[in-house]
Coordinates of C-alpha atoms in Angstrom, one line a residue:
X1 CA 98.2 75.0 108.5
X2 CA 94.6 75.7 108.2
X3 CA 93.2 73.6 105.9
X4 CA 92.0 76.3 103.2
X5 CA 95.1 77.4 103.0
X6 CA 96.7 74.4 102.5
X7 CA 94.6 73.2 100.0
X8 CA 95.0 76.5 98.4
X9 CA 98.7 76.0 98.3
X10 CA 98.7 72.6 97.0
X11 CA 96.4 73.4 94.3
X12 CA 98.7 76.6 92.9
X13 CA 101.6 74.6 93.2
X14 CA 100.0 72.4 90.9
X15 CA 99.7 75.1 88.8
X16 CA 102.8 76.4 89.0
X17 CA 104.2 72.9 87.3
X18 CA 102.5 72.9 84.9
X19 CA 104.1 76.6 83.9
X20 CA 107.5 75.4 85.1
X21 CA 107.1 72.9 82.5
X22 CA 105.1 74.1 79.9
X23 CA 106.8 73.2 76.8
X24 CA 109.2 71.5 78.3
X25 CA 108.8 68.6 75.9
X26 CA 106.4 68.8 73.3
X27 CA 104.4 65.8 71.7
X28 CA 105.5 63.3 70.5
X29 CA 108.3 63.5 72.7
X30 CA 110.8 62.3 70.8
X31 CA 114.5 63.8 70.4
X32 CA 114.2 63.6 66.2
X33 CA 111.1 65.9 66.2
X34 CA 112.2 69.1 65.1
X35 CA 110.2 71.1 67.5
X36 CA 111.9 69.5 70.7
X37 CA 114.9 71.0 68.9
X38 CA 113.7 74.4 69.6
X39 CA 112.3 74.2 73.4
X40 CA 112.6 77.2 76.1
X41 CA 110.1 79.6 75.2
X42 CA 108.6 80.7 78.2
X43 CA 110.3 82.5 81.3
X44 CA 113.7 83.1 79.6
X45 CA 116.0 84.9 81.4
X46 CA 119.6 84.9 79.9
X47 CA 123.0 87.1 80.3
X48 CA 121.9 90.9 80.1
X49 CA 125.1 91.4 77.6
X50 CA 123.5 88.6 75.4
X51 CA 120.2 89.8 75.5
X52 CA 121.0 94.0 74.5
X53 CA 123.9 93.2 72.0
X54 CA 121.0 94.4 69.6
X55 CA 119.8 97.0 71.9
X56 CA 117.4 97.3 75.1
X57 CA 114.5 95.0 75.2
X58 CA 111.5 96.5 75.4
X59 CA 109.2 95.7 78.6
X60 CA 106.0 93.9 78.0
X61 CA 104.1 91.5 79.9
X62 CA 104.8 88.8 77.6
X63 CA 107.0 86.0 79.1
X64 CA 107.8 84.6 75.5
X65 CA 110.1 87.2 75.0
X66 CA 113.9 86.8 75.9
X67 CA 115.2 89.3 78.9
X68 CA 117.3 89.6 81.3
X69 CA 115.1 90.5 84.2
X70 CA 111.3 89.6 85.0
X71 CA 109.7 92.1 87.5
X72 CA 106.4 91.5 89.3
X73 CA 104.4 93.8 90.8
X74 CA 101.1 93.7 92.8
X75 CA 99.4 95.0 95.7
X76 CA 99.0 93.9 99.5
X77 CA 97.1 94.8 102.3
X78 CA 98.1 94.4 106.0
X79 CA 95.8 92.3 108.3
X80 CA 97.8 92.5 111.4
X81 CA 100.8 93.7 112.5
X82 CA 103.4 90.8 112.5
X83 CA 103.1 90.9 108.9
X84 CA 105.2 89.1 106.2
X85 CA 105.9 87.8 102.9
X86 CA 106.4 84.4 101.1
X87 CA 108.1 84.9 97.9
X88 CA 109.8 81.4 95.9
X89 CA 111.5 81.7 93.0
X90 CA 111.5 78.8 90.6
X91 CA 112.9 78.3 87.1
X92 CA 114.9 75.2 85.5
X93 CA 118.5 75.0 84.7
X94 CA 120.0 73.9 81.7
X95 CA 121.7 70.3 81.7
X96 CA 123.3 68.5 79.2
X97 CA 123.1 64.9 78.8
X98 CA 125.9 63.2 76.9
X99 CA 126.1 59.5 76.4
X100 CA 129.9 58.4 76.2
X101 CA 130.8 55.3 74.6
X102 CA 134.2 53.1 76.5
X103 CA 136.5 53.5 73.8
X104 CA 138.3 50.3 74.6
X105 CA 141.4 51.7 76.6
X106 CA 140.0 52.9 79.1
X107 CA 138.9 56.1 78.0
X108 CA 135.1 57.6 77.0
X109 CA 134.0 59.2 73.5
X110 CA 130.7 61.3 72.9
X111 CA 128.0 59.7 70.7
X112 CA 124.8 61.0 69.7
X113 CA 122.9 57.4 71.2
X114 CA 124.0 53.8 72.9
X115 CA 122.4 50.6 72.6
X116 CA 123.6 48.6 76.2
X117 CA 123.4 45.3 76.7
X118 CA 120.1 45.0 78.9
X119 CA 118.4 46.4 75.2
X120 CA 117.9 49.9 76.0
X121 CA 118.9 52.8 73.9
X122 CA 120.4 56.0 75.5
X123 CA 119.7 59.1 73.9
X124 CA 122.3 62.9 74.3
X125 CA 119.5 65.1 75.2
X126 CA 119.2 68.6 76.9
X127 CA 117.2 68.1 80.3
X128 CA 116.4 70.5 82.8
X129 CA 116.4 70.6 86.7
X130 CA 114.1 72.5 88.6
X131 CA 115.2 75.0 90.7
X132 CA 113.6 77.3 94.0
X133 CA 114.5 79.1 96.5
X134 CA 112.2 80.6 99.1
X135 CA 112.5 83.4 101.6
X136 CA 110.1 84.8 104.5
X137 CA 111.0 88.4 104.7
X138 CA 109.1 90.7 107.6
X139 CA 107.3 94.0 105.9
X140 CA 109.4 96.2 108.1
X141 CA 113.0 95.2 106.7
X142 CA 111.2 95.4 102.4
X143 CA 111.1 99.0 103.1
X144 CA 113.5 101.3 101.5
X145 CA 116.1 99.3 99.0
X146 CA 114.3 95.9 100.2
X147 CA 116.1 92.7 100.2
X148 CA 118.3 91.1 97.6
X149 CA 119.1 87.3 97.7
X150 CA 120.7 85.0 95.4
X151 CA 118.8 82.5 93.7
X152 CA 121.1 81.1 90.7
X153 CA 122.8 77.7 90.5
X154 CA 126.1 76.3 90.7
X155 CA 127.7 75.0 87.9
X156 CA 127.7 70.6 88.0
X157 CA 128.9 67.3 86.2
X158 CA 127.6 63.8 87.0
X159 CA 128.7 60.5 85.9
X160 CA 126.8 57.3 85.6
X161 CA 128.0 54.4 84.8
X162 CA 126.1 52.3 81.7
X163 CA 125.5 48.5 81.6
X164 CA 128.7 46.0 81.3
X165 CA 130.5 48.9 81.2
X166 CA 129.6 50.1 77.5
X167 CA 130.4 53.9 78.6
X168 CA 128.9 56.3 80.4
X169 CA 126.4 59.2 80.9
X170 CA 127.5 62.6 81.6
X171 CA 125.4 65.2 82.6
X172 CA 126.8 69.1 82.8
X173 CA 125.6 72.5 84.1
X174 CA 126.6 75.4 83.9
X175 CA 126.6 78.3 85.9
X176 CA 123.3 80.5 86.1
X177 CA 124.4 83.9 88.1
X178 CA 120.9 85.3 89.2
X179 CA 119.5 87.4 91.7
X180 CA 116.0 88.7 93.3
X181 CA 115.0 92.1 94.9
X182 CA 111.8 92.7 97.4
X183 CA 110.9 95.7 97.8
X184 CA 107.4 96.9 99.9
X185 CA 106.5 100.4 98.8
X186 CA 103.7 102.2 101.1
X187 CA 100.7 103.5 99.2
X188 CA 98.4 104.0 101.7
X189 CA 97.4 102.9 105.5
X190 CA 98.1 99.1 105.1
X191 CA 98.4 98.9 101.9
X192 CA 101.6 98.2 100.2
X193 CA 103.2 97.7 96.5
X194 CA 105.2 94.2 96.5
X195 CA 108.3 94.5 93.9
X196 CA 109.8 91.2 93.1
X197 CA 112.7 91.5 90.4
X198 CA 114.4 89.1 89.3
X199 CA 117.8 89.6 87.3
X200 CA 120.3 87.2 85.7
X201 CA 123.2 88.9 86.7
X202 CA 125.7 86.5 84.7
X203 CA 128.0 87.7 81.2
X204 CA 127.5 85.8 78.8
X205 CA 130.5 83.3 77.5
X206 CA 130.2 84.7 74.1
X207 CA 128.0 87.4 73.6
X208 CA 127.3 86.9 70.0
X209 CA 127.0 83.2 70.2
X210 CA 123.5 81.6 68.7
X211 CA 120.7 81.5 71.8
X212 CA 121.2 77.5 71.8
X213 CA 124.3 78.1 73.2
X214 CA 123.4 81.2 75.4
X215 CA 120.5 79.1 77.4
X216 CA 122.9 77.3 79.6
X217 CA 123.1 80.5 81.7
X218 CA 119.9 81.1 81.5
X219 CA 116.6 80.5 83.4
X220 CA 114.2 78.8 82.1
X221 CA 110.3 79.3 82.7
X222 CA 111.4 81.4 85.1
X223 CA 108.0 82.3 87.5
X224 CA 107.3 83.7 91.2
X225 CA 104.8 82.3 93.9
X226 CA 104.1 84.8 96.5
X227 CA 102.5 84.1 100.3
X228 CA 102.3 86.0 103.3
X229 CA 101.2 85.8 107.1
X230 CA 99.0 88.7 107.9
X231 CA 98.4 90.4 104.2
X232 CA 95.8 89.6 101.5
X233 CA 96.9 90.2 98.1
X234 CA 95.2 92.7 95.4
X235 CA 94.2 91.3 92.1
X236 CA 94.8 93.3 89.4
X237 CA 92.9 92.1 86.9
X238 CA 89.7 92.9 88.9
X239 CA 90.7 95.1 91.6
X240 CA 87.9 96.6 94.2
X241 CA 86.6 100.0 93.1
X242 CA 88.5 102.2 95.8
X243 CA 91.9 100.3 94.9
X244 CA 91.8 100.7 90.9
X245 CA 93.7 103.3 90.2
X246 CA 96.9 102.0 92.8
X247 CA 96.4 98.7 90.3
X248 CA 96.7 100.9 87.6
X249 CA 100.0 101.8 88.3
X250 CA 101.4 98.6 89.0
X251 CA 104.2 97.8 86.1
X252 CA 104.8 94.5 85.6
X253 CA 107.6 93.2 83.0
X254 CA 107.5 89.2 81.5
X255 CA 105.3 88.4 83.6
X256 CA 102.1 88.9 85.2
X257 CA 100.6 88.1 88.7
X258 CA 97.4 86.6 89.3
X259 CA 95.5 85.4 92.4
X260 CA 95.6 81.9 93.7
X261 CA 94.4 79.7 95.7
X262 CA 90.3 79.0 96.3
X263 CA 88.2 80.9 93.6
X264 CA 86.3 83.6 94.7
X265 CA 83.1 82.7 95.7
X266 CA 85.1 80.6 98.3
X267 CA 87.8 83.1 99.2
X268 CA 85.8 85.4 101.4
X269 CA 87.6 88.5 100.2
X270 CA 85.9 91.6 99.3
X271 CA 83.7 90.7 96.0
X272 CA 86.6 87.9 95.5
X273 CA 89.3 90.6 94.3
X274 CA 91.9 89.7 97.6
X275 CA 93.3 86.1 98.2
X276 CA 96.2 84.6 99.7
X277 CA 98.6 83.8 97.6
X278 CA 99.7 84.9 94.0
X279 CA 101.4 83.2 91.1
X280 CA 103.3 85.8 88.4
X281 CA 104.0 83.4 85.5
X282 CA 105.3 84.1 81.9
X283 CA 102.0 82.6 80.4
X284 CA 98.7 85.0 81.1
X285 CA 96.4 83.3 83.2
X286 CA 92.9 83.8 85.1
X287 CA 93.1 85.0 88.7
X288 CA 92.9 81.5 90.2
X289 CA 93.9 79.0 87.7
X290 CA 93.4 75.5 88.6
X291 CA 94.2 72.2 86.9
X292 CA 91.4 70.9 85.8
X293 CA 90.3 67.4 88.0
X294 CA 90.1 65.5 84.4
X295 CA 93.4 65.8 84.0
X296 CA 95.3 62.8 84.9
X297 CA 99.3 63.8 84.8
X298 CA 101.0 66.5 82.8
X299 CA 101.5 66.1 79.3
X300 CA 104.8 69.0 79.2
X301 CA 103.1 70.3 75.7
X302 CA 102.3 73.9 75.1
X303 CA 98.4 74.4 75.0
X304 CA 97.9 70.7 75.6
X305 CA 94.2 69.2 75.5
X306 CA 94.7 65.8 77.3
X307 CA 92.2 63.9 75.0
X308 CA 93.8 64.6 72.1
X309 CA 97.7 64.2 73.3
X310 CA 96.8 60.7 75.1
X311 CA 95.1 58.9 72.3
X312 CA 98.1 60.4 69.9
X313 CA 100.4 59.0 72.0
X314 CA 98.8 55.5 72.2
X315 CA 99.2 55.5 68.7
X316 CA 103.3 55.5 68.7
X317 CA 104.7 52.7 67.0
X318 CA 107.1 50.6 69.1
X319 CA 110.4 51.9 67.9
X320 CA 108.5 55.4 68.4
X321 CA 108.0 54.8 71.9
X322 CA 111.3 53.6 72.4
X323 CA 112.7 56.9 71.1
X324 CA 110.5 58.9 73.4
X325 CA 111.4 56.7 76.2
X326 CA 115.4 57.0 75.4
X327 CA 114.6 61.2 75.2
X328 CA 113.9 61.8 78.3
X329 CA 112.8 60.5 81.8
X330 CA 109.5 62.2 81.7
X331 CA 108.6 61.3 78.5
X332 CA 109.1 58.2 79.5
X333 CA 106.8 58.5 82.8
X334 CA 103.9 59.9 80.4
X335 CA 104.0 56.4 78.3
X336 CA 104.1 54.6 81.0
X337 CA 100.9 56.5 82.1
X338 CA 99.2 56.6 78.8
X339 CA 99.7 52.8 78.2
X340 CA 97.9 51.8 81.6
X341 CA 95.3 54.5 81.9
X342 CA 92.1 53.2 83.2
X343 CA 88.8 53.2 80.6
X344 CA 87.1 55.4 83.4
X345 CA 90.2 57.8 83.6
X346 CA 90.0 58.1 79.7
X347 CA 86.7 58.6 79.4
X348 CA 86.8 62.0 81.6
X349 CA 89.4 63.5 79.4
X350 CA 86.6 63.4 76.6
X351 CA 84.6 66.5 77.8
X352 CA 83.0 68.4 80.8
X353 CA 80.5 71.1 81.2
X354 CA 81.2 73.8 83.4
X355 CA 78.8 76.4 82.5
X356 CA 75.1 76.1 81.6
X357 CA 75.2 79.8 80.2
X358 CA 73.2 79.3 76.6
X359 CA 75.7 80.3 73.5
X360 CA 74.7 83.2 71.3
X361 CA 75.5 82.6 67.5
X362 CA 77.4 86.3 66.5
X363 CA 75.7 88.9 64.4
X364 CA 76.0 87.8 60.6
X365 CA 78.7 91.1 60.4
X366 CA 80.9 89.3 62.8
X367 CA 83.2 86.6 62.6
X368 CA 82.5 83.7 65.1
X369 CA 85.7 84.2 67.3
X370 CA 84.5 87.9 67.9
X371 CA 82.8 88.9 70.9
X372 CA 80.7 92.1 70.3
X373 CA 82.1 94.9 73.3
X374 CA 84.8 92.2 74.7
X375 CA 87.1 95.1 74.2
X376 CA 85.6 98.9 73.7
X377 CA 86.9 100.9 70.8
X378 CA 88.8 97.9 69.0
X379 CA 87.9 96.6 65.7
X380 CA 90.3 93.8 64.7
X381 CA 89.2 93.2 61.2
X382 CA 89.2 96.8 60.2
X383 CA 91.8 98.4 62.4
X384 CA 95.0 98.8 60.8
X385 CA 98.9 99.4 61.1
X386 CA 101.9 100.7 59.2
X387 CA 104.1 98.0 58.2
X388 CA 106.7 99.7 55.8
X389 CA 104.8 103.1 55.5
X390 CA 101.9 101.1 54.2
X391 CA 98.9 100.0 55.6
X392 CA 98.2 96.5 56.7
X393 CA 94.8 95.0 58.1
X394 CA 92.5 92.5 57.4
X395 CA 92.9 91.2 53.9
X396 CA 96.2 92.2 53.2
X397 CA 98.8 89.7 52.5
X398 CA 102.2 89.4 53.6
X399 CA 105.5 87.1 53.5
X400 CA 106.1 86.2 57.1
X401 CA 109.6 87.4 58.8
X402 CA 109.6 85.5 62.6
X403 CA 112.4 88.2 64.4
X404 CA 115.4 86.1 65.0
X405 CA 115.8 86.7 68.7
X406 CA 112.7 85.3 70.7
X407 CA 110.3 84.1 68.3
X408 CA 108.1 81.4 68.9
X409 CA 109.3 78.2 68.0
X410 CA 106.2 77.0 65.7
X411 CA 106.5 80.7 64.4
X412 CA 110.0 79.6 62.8
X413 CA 109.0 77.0 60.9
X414 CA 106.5 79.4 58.8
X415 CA 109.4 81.7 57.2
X416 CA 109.3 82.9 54.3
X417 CA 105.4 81.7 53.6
X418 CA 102.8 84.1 52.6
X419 CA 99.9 85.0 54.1
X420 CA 96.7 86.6 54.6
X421 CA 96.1 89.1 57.2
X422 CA 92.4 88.2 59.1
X423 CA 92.7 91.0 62.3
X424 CA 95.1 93.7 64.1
X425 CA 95.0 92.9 67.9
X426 CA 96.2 95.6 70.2
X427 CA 97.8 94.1 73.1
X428 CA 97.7 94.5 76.7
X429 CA 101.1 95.8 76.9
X430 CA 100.9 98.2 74.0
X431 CA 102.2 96.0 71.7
X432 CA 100.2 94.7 68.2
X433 CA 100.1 91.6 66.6
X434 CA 99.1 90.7 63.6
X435 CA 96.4 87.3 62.8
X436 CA 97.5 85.7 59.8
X437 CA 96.3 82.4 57.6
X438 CA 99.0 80.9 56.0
X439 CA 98.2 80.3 52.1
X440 CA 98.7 76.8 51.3
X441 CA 97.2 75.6 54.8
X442 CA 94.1 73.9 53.4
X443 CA 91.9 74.4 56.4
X444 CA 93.0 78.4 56.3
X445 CA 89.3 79.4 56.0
X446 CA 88.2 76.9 58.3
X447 CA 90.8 78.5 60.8
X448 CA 90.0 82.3 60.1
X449 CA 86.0 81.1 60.6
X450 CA 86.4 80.3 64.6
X451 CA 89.5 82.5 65.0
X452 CA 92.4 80.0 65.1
X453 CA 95.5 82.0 63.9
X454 CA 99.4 82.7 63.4
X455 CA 100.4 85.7 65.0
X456 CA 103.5 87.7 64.0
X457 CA 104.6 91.8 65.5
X458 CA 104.3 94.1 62.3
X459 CA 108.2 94.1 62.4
X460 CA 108.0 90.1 61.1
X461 CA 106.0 90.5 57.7
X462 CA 106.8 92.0 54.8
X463 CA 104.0 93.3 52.6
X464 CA 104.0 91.9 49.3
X465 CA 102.9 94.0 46.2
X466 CA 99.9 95.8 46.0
X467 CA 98.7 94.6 49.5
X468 CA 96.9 97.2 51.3
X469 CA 94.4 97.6 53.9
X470 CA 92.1 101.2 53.5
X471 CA 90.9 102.5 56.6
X472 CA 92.7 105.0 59.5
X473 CA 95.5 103.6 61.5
X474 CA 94.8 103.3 64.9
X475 CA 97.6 104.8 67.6
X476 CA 99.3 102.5 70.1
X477 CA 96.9 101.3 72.6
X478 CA 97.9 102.8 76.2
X479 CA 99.1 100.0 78.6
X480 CA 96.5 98.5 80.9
X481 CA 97.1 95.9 83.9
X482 CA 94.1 93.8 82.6
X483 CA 95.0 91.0 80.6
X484 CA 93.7 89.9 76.7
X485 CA 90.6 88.2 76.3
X486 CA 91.1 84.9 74.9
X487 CA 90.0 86.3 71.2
X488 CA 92.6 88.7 70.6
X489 CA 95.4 87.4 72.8
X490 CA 98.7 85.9 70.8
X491 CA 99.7 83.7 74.2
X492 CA 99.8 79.9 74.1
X493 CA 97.2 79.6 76.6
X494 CA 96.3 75.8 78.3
X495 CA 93.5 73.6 77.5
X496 CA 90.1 72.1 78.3
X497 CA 92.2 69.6 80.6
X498 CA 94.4 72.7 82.1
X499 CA 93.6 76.0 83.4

C-alpha cells in the first residue's frame, strides 16, 4: 500500500473510533451516574416495527435520531477501468453483563455487584462489541439493483468463571438482523452516485416495549467507511463548480459522508474537493476530520475536551475509581492511562494554536457566538416559529417537553423546566431547533453571551402565558447537502483534543 494511502487509512480509522464510541461511556464512568444509564445516542438503528409504531420517521441527516435505516449517498469518479469500491460497515452490539453469585448448591443467582476474594468488585453493566463487515464490490456488478449483503450479528452467551468459585459472569446478545445495499447509479461519463443503505431488518420482540429494552436488536453508532481502487470520491460539502448541482441531489438519511484521509492541500485533488476515502457517520463532521496529535487515548465522552476530562478524572476518590473500574473494561483502561500520564503528555492537552488568523470582536448589534453572513438570509435572534399557533423567537419563554422517542439524553433530565428562548436555527435538513437558557442555571446569561445552549424541536416546548415573539415567521428552510456551521448547529460536536 502506498504510503499516503495508508497513512490516510490509519488516520480515518482513528476517526472512525472515536464515532464508534462516542458516548459510549460518559465521564465519570461510573455505573451509578445517571447519564451512563441513558447511553446510545448516536447511530441507532433498531426493529423498523419498533421504530413506526408512532408513525414513519422523518429523514434528516441527524444520526441522533432513532431509525431503522441509515442511507449514504455521495459521489465517485472513475480513474481507470478496473474500478471498485471499499465499503465497511461498523456499529456495536448490545451485550449484557450479568454477575451471578454460586448460590451454594451448585446453582448461580443474578446480583447487581460481587465482591471476590482477590478484592475486586464486579459490576452488571451493559457493554458493547464492535462489529464490521467489509466488502470489495467491482462498479460493473453495483449497477442496476446493486448488491445486498448481510452484516448483523448472531445472537451469544459467555461464561466466566469468578475467583474461588464465588459465581460467575454471564454475558448475553442478542440477535441484530441487518442488512446493506450498494448501489452505483451513472450520472455522467465516469462519474457515478454511491448508495449505501443500511437497514435493520429484525421485528422487534415487543413492539411497544420501552427503547432500553428495544436496543438489544439494535445497532449502535452505526457508521460506513468507504474506499475504492481506481475512483476518487466527491465531497459534498464543497464540491467542484462543474459537479454542484449532481451534489445537490445527493440524499443522505442519519448520516452524512465526508472526505477522509490527507487534508486538502495534501490530497492533490482538484482544489482539495476529491479524496480517497469517505467516512458517513451519525455526528456532522468536517471533510477530513482528524484526531487531534494532543490527544493521548479516547476518553468515550460526548464532545470531550481531554484537559478538562483527565484532570476530573484524577480527581476520583478511591472508592470512585473502583466503581469506574468495576463498570467497565475501558473505563478501566482510561484510569490506568490518566493515573500514569507523563507531565509532558499533560501539558499538551492544555492548548494549541492552529491558526494565526486575528479574531474580530462582533458588531455591538450581534451576540458574540454570531458570525455576520455565516449563513445568508437567517437571523436567529429575530426569526421565528409557530409553536401552538403562537409565535416563538428570541425572548420568549417556554416549559421544555424532550419527545419521548429519541431525545438526547442530557435533554431528558431538563423536563419540565422553563426557559428562555435566545435564537431559531434552521437546520441543514429542514428541520428547526430552538436555543434555550434554562432559568435557574445561574451562568444562563453567561451561556447566551458566547452561544452555549439547550436545544429542543418546537414540538418539545410548550409556551407558557403571554410568551410571544413579534416578527414574521420564517418558512421551512429548503434542504441543502452542506452541513451547519458550528453556531447554529444542535449536534454534539468533538473537542479541542478531537476533530
Amino acid at each position: 500500500m502506498v504510503n499516503g494511502v495508508g497513512e490516510g487509512c490509519a488516520q480515518l480509522s482513528a476517526v472512525a473510533d472515536a464515532v464508534l464510541y462516542e458516548g459510549y461511556l460518559l465521564y465519570p464512568y461510573r455505573r451509578s451516574s445517571a447519564k451512563n444509564r441513558v447511553r446510545w445516542q448516536f447511530g441507532v438503528l433498531l426493529p423498523r416495527d419498533w421504530v413506526e409504531r408512532e408513525g414513519p420517521v422523518t429523514p434528516g441527516i441527524s444520526g441522533s435520531a432513532d431509525s431503522w435505516y441509515q442511507q449514504t449517498e455521495c459521489l465517485l469518479r472513475v480513474r481507470h477501468g478496473d474500478a471498485a469500491v471499499r465499503v465497511r460497515v461498523r456499529y456495536l452490539q448490545l451485550q449484557y453483563k450479568q454477575v451471578e453469585a454460586a448460590d451454594g448448591g451448585g446453582g448461580h443467582r443474578p446480583v447487581e455487584s460481587l465482591r471476590t476474594a482477590d478484592g475486586i468488585t464486579r459490576l452488571s453493566f451493559e457493554e458493547a462489541v464492535p462489529r464490521e463487515t467489509e466488502l470489495v464490490l467491482s462498479l460493473a456488478e453495483l449497477s442496476g439493483d446493486g448488491r445486498t449483503f448481510f452484516v448483523g450479528a448472531p445472537a451469544g452467551e459467555d461464561h466466566e468463571p469468578l475467583p474461588a468459585g464465588a459465581g460467575r459472569t454471564v454475558r448475553r446478545r442478542r440477535e441484530v438482523r441487518a442488512a446493506t445495499t450498494v448501489v452505483a447509479e451513472p450520472l455522467a461519463p465516469q462519474l457515478y452516485r454511491l448508495r449505501v443503505r443500511t437497514e435493520n431488518s429484525g421485528e422487534a420482540q415487543d413492539p411497544g416495549a420501552p427503547r432500553g429494552a428495544a436496543l438489544g436488536q439494535a445497532m449502535l453508532a452505526t457508521h460506513t467507511l468507504l474506499a475504492g481502487d481506481g475512483v476518487e470520491f466527491v465531497s459534498l460539502i464543497d464540491p467542484p463548480a462543474s459537479l454542484a448541482e449532481h451534489a445537490r441531489g445527493c440524499r443522505n438519511a442519519f448520516t452524512f459522508p465526508v472526505l477522509g484521509g490527507a487534508p486538502p492541500q495534501a490530497a492533490g485533488g482538484e482544489d482539495g474537493a476529491t479524496g480517497a476515502f469517505v467516512l458517513s457517520a451519525p455526528i456532522i463532521l468536517p471533510d477530513h476530520p482528524q484526531v487531534a496529535p494532543e490527544s493521548p487515548g479516547d476518553l468515550h465522552d460526548a464532545a470531550e475536551i481531554d484537559e478538562i476530562l483527565t484532570l476530573r478524572t484524577m480527581l476520583l476518590t478511591d472508592e470512585e475509581k473502583a466503581e469506574a473500574r468495576a463498570t467497565d473494561p475501558r473505563a478501566a483502561r482510561i484510569l490506568d492511562r490518566v493515573d500514569t500520564m507523563p507531565p509532558e503528555v499533560f501539558a499538551r492537552l492544555h492548548g494549541t494554536i492552529r491558526s494565526l488568523t486575528p479574531a474580530q470582536a462582533p458588531p455591538a448589534d450581534r451576540p458574540a457566538w454570531w458570525q455576520e453572513g455565516g449563513d445568508d438570509g437567517l437571523a436567529p435572534t429575530t426569526d421565528t416559529v409557530l409553536v401552538g399557533g403562537v409565535p416563538v423567537g428570541g425572548g420568549s419563554r417556554v416549559r421544555l417537553c424532550p419527545r419521548g422517542r429519541g431525545a438526547d439524553a442530557q435533554d431528558m433530565f431538563l423536563e419540565g423546566r422553563t426557559a428562555q428562548v435566545a435564537a431559531v436555527f434552521h437546520d441543514v435538513d429542514g428541520s428547526v431547533h430552538l436555543a434555550v437558557t434554562v432559568d435557574d442555571d445561574p451562568a444562563a446569561e453567561l451561556h447566551g453571551w458566547y452561544g452555549r445552549f439547550h436545544y429542543f424541536r418546537p414540538d418539545e416546548v410548550e409556551v407558557l402565558d403571554g410568551a410571544d415573539a413579534p416578527g414574521p415567521v420564517r418558512p421551512p428552510r429548503p434542504h441543502s447537502p452542506r452541513p451547519a456551521r458550528p453556531a447554529d448547529r444542535p449536534e454534539r460536536g468533538r473537542s479541542d483534543a478531537h476533530a
